[in-house]
Tab-separated table of C-alpha atoms in Angstrom:
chain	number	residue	atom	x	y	z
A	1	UNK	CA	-7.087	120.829	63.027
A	2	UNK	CA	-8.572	123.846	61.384
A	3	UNK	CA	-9.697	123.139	57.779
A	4	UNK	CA	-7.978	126.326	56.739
A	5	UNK	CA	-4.322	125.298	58.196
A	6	UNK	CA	-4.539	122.075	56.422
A	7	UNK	CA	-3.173	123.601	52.636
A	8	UNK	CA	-0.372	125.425	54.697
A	9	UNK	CA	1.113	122.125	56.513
A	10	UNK	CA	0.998	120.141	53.143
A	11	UNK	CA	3.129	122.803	51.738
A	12	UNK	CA	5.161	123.172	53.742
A	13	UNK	CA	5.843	119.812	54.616
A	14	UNK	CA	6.339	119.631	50.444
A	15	UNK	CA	8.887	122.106	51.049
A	16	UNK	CA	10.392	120.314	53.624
A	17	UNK	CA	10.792	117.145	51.216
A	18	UNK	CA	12.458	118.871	48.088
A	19	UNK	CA	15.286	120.036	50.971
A	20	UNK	CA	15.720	116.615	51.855
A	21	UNK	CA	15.685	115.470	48.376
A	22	UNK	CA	18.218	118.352	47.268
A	23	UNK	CA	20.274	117.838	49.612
A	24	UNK	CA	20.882	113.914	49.406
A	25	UNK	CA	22.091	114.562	45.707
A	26	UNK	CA	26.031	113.763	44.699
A	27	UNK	CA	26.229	117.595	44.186
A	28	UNK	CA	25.361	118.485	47.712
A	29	UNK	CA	26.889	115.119	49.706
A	30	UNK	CA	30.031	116.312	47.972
A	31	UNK	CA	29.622	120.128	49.035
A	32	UNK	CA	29.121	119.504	52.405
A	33	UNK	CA	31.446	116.529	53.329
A	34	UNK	CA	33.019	118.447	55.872
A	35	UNK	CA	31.707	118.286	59.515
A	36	UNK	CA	29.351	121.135	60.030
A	37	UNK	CA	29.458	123.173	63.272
A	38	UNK	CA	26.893	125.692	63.065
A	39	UNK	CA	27.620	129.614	63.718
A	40	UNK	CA	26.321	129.455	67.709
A	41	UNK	CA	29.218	126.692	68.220
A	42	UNK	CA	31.811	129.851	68.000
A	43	UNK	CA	29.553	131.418	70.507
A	44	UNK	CA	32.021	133.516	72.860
A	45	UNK	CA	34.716	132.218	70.625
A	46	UNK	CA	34.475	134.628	67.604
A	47	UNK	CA	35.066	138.099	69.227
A	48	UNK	CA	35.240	139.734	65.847
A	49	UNK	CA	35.618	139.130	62.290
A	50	UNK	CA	37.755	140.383	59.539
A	51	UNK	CA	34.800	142.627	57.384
A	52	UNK	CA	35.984	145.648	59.050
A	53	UNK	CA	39.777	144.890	59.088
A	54	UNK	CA	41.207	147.439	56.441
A	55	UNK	CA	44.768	145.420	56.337
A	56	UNK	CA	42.607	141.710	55.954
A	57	UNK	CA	40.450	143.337	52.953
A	58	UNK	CA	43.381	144.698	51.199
A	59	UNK	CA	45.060	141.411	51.372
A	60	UNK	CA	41.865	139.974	50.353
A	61	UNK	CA	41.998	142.476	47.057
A	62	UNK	CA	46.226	141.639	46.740
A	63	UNK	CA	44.879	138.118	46.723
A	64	UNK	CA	42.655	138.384	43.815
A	65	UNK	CA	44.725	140.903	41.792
A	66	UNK	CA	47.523	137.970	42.528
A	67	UNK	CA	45.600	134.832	41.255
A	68	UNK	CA	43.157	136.207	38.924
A	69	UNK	CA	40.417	135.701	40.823
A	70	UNK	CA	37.091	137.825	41.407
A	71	UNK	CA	37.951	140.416	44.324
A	72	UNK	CA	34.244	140.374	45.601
A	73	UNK	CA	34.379	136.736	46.051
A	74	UNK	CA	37.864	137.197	48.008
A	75	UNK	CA	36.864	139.928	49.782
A	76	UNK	CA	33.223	138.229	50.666
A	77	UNK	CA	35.118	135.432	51.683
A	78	UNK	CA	37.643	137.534	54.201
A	79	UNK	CA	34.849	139.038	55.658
A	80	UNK	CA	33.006	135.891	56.927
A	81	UNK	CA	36.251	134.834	58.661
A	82	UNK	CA	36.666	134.917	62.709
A	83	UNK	CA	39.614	135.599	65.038
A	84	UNK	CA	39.270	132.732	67.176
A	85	UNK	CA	41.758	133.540	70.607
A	86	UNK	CA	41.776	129.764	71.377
A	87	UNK	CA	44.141	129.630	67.830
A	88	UNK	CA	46.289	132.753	69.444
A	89	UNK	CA	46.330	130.413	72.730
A	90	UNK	CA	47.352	127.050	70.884
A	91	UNK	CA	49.894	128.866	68.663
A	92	UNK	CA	52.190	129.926	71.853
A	93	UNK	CA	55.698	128.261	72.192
A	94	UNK	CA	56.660	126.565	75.053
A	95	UNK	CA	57.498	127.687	78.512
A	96	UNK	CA	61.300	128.513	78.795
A	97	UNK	CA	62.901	125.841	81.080
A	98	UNK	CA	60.401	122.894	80.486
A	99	UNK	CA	62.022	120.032	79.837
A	100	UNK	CA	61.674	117.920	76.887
A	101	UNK	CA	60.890	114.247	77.410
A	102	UNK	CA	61.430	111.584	74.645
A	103	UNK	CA	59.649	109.082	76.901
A	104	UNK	CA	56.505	111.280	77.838
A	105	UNK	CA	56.306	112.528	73.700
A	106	UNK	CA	56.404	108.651	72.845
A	107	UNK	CA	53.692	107.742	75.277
A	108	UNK	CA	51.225	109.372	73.335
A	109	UNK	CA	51.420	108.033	70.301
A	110	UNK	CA	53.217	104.486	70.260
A	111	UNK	CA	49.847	103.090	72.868
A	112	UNK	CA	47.472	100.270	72.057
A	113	UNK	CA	45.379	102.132	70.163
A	114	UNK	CA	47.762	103.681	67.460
A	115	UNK	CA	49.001	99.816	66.885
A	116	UNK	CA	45.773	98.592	66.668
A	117	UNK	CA	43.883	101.035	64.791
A	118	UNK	CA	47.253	100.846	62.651
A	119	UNK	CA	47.120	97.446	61.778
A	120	UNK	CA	43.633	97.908	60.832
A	121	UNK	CA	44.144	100.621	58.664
A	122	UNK	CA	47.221	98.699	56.971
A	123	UNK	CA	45.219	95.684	56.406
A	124	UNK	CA	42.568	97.347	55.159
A	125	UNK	CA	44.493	99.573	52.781
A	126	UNK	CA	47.281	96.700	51.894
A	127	UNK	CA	46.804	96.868	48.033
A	128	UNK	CA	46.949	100.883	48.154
A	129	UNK	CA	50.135	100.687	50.193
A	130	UNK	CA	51.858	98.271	48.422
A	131	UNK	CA	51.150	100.369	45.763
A	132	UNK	CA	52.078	103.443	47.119
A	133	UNK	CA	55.642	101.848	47.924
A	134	UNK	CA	56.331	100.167	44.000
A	135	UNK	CA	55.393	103.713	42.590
A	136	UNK	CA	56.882	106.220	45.494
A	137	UNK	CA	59.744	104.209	47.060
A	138	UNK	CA	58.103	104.779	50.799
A	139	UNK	CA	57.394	101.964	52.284
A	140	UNK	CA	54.303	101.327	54.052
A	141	UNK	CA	54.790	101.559	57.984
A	142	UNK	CA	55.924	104.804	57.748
A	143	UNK	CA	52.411	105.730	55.978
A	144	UNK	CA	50.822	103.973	59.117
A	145	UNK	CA	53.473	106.224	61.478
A	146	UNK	CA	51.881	109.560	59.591
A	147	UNK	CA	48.692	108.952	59.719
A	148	UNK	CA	48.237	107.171	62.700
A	149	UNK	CA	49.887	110.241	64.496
A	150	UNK	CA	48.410	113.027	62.626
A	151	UNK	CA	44.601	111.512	63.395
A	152	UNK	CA	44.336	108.124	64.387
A	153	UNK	CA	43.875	107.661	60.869
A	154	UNK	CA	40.645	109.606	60.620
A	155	UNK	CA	39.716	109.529	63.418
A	156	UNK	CA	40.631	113.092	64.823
A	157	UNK	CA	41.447	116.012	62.146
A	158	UNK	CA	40.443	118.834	63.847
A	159	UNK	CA	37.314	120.868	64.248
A	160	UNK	CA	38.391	124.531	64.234
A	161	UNK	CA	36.806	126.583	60.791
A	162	UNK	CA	40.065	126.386	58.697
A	163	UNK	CA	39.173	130.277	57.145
A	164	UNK	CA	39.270	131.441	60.789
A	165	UNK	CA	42.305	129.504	61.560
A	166	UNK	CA	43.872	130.776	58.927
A	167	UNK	CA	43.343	134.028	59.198
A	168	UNK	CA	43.616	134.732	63.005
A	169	UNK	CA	47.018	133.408	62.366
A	170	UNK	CA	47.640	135.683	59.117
A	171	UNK	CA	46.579	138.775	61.058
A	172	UNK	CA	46.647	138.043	64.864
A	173	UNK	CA	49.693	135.840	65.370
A	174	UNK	CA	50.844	135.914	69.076
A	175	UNK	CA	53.224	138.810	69.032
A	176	UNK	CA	55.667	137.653	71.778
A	177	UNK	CA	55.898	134.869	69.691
A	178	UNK	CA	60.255	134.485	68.979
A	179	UNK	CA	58.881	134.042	65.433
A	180	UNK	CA	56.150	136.212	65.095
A	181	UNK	CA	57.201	137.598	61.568
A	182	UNK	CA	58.347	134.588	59.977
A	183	UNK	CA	55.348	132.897	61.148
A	184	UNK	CA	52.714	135.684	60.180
A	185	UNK	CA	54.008	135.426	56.960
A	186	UNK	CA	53.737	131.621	56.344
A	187	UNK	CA	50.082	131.725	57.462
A	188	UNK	CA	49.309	134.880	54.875
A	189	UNK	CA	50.822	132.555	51.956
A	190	UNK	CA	48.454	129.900	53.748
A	191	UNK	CA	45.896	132.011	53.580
A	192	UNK	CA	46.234	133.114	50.328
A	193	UNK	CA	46.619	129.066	48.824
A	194	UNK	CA	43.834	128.284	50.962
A	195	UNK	CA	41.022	130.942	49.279
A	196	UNK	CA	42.270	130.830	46.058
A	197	UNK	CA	41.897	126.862	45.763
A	198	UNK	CA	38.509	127.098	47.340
A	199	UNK	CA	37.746	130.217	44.647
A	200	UNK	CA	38.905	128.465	41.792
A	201	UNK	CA	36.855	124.852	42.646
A	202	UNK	CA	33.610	126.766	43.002
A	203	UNK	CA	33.302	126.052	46.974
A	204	UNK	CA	32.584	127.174	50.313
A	205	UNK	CA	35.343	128.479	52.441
A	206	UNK	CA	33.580	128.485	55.532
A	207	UNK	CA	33.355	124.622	55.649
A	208	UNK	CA	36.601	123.138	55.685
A	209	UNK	CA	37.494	121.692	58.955
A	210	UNK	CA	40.663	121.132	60.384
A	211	UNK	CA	43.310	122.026	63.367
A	212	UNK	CA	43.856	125.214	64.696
A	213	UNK	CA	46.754	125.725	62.316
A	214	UNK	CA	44.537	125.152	59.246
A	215	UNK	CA	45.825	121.449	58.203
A	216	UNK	CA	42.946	119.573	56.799
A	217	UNK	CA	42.426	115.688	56.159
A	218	UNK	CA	44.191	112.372	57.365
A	219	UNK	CA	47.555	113.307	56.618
A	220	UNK	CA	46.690	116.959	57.844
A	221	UNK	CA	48.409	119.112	55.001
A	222	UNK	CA	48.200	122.519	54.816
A	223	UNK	CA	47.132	124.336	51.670
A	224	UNK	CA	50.165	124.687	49.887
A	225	UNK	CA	50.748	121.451	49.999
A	226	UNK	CA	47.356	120.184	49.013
A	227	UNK	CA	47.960	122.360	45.649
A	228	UNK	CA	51.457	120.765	45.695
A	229	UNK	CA	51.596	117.554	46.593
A	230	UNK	CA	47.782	116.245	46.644
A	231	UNK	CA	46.853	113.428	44.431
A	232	UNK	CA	43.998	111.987	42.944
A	233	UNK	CA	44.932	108.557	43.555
A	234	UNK	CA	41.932	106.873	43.481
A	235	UNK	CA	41.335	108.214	40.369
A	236	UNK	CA	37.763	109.381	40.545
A	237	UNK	CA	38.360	112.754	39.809
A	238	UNK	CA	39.044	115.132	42.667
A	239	UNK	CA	41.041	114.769	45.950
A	240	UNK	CA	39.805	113.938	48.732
A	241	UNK	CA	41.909	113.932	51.861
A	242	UNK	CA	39.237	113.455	54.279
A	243	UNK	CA	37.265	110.838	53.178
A	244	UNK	CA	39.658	108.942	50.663
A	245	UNK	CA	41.998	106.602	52.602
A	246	UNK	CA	43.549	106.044	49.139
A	247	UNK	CA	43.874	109.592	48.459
A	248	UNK	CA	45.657	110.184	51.668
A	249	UNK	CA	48.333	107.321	51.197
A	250	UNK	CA	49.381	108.439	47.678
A	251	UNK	CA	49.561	112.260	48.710
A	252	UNK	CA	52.009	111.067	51.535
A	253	UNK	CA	54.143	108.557	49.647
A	254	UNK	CA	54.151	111.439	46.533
A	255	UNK	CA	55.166	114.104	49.660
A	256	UNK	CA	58.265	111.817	50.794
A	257	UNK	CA	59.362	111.427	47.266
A	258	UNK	CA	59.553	114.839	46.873
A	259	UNK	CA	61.500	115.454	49.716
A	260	UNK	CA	64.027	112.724	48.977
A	261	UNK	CA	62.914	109.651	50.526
A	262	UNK	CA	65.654	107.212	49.592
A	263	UNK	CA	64.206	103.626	49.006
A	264	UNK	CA	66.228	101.186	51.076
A	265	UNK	CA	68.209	103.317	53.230
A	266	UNK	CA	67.694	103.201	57.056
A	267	UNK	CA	66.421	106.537	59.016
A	268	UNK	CA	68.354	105.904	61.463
A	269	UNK	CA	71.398	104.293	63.117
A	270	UNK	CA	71.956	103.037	66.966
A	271	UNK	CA	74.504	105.452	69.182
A	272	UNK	CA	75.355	102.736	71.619
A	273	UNK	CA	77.083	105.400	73.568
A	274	UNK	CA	78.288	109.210	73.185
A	275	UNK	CA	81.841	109.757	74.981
A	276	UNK	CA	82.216	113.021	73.200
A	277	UNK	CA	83.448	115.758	75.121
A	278	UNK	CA	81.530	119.104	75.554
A	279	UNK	CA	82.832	121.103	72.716
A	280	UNK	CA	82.776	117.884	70.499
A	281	UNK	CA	79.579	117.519	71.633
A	282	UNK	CA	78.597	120.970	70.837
A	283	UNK	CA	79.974	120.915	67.489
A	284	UNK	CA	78.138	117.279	66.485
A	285	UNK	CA	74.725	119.046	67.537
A	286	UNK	CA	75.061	122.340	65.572
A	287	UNK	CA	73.547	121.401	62.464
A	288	UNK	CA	70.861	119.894	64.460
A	289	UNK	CA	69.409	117.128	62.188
A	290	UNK	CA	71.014	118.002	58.546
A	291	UNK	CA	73.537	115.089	57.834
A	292	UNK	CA	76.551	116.628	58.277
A	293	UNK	CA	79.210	113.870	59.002
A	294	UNK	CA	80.377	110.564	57.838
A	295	UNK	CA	80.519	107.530	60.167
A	296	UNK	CA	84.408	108.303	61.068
A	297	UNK	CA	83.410	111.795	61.727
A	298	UNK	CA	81.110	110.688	64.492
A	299	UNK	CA	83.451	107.896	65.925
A	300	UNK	CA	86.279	110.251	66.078
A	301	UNK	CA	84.267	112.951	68.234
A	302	UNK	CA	83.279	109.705	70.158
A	303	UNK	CA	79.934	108.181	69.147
A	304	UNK	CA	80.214	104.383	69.741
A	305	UNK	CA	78.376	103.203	66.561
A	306	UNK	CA	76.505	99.811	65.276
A	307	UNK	CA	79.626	97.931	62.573
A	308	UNK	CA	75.910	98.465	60.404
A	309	UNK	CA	76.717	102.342	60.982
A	310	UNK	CA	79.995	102.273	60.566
A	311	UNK	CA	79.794	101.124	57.114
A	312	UNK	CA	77.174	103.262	56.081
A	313	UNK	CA	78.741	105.637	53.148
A	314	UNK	CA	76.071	108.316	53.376
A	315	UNK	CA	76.534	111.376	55.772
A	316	UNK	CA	74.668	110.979	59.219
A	317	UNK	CA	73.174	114.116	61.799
A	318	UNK	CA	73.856	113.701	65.595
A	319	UNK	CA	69.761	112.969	66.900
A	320	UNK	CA	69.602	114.075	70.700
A	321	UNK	CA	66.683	112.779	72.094
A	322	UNK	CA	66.241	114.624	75.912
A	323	UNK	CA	64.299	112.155	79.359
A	324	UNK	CA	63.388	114.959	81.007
A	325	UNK	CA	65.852	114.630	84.385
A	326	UNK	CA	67.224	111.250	82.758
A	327	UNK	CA	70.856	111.612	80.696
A	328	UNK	CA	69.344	111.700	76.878
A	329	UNK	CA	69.614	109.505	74.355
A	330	UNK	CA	70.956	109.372	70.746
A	331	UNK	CA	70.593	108.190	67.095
A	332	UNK	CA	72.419	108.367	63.913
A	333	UNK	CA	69.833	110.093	61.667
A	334	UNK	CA	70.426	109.813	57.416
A	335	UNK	CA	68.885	111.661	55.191
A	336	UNK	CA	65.852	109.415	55.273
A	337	UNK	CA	65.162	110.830	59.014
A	338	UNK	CA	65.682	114.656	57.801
A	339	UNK	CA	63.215	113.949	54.779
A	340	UNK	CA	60.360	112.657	57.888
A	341	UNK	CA	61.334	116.023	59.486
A	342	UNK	CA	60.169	118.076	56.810
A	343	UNK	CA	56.765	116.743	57.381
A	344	UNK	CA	57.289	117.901	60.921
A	345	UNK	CA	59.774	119.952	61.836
A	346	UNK	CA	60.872	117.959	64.715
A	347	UNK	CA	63.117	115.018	65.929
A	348	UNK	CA	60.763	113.725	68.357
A	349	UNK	CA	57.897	113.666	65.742
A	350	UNK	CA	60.220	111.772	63.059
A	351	UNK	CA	60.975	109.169	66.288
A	352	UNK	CA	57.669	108.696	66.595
A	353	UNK	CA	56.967	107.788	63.400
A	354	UNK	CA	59.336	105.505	63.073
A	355	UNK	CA	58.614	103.619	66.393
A	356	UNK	CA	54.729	103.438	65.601
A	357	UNK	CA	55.392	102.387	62.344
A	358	UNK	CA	57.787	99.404	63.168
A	359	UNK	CA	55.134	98.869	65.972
A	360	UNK	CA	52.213	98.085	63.055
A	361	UNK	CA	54.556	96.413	61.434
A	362	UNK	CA	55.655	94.405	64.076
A	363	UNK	CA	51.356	93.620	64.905
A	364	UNK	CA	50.570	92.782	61.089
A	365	UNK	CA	53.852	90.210	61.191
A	366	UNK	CA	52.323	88.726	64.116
A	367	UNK	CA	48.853	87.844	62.775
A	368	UNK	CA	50.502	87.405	59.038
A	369	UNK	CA	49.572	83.125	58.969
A	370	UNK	CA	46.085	84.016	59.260
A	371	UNK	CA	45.885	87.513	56.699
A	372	UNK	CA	48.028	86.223	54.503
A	373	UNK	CA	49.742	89.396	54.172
A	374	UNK	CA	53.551	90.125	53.285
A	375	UNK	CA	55.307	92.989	55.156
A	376	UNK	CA	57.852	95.367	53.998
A	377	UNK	CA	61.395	96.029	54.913
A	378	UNK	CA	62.720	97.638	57.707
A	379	UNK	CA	63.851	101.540	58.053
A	380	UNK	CA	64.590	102.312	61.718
A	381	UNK	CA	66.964	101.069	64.652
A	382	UNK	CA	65.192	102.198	68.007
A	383	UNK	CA	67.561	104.481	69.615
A	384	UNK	CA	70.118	103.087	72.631
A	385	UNK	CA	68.291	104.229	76.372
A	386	UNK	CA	64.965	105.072	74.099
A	387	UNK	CA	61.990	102.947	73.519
A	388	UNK	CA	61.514	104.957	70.879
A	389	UNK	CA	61.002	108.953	69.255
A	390	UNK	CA	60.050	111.721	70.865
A	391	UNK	CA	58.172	115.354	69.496
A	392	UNK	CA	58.487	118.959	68.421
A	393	UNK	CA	59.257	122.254	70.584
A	394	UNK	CA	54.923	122.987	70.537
A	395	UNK	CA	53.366	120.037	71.743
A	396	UNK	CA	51.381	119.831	67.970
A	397	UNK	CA	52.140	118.756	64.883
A	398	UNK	CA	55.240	120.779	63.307
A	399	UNK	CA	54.684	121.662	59.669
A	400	UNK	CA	57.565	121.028	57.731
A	401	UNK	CA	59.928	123.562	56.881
A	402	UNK	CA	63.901	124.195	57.011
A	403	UNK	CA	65.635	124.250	53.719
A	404	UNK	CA	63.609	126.825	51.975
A	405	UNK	CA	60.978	124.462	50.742
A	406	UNK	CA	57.226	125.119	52.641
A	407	UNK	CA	56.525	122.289	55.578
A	408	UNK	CA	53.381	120.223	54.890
A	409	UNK	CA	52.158	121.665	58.648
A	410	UNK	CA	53.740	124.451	61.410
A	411	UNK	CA	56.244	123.680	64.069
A	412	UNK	CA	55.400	122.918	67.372
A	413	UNK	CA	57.047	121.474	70.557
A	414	UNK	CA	56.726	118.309	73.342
């Protein structure tokens, strides 16, 4: 080697060692815990991005003016955002005239894997769970049902740049989309949560990861309800819903109690068999799943119920769950079942829960003489002609959202 190059290579492999120092400090692991994908990944991806969109800079300014926030940090922040047409792709509803199929939606989640990984996760995370049930009311298989469908508990929560996401839905929504207004709206007030909790903490909004509908972590909230709903509940001073398992549980059970979760009361109630006739029918389904009618109300339109259903006092929702070609199937949902729904805006989704839950449950029972680990009670009758729940009307998860209050994610279909 050449005398001369010699000072060059020692400085700049000196260089090369303060990077690697700086970077393996608390400061930076904490700044960059989100999976990294590099700019070249959105190679052919990223057609354009939002720095020349009047309308997405003069939200960006609306934002700041809004929240209090610095508008060249908002508007800096806009600008490095990307409409992504894979989002635009993912985001459009279901073919007219496909059937739905509680079996086929159930498949997917309620497998080997789910129950296994499940009982892992519960057994690993007993004391946090147990917890989370003495302080929220919600017991701790339908925890396991949330997280194991929303990403394997970890395992899969998403990859797309949650600033693009968010903002190819805020300004690009799929037009022909029945809900195109509605839906461009929820993703602007998305939007909006999204940079203004990233502003306000000091970070980078380009590195948040998540789906293509912008919900981050295990329990895949979206930003509103990380601002609402979020805890700290391993109390080591910030939330963290991607790497805290702890985190994650209490910001579910605390979700559910918001909602209404009612300790003790069953989700959901046998319908051994549905004699209604059409119009009966017809008018049992209408409110779709908001408890409407008593236990006589359902009888007398003829829904052959459990003597358990009979006697419960609370008012009950007629659940249709459709088998593709095969007649459908039916539950008795309470107001436990709605509350699962406004996590996901979907019958199928709250099925699911409920049968992977009772599923983990069912595993940890099994190997409880060796773990030595108590389970908790019950909250979900499979339905008659169903091994268990089916999903949405998008194929994804549904954020919640029906009676006015924001859904933790968007809606989406089997």
């Amino acid at each position: 080697m050449s005398p001369q190059l010699r000072p060059s290579l020692i400085s700049l492999l000196a260089l090369v060692l303060v990077a690697v120092s700086a970077c393996s400090t608390p400061a930076a692991q904490a700044r960059y815990r989100y999976p990294h994908r590099t700019a070249s990944a959105y190679s052919g991806e990223a057609n354009s991005n939002y720095a020349g969109r009047e309308d997405a800079m003069q939200f960006a300014s609306d934002i700041a003016a809004r929240n209090g926030l610095d508008p060249a940090w908002v508007r800096s922040a806009m600008g490095q955002a990307h409409l992504l047409p894979s989002v635009q792709r993912l985001m459009q509803p279901t073919p007219r005239g496909r059937a739905k199929n509680w079996e086929t939606y159930r498949a997917r989640f309620v497998d080997d894997a789910h129950i296994t990984a499940g009982a892992a996760f519960w057994r690993e995370n007993f004391q946090t769970l147990m917890r989370a049930q003495q302080e929220f009311g919600l017991p701790p298989e339908i925890i396991a049902g949330i997280l194991g469908i929303e990403t394997l508990y970890g395992r899969n929560m998403g990859s797309f740049r949650v600033l693009d996401a968010l903002a190819t839905l805020a300004f690009d929504f799929p037009p022909e989309h029945p809900r195109a207004a509605a839906r461009t709206a929820f993703f602007r007030d998305e939007l909006e949560s999204f940079l203004t909790q990233e502003s306000r903490a000091g970070a980078d909004p380009a590195l948040p990861r998540g789906s293509y509908a912008g919900a981050m972590g295990l329990p895949q909230f979206m930003p509103s309800s990380i601002a609402k709903y979020a805890i700290d509940y391993d109390g080591d001073g910030h939330i963290d819903l991607i790497n805290s398992s702890t985190d994650a549980i209490g910001s579910v059970a605390r979700y559910f109690h918001a909602f209404g979760w009612q300790p003790g009361m069953p989700a959901t109630f046998p319908v051994l068999e549905l004699n209604a006739t059409p119009e009966q029918k017809s008018a049992l389904l209408t409110p779709d799943i908001v408890p409407t009618f008593s236990a006589a109300d359902l009888s007398a339109a003829g829904s052959v119920l459990t003597r358990q259903a009979q006697n419960f006092s609370g008012k009950l929702a007629l659940v249709e769950l459709q088998n593709g070609d095969d007649p459908p199937s039916y539950v008795a949902g309470t107001q436990n079942f709605y509350v699962i729904t406004r996590y996901n805006w979907s019958a199928y989704y709250a099925m699911a829960v409920l049968e992977l839950g009772a599923a983990i449950k069912a595993e940890v029972a099994a190997e409880e003489d060796a773990m030595k680990l108590p389970t908790s009670d019950t909250t979900h009758s499979p339905a008659h002609g169903a091994a268990s729940p089916q999903m949405d009307d998008a194929g994804n998860a549904t954020h919640p959202q029906t009676t006015g209050a924001p859904p933790k994610k968007i809606e989406t279909t089997p």
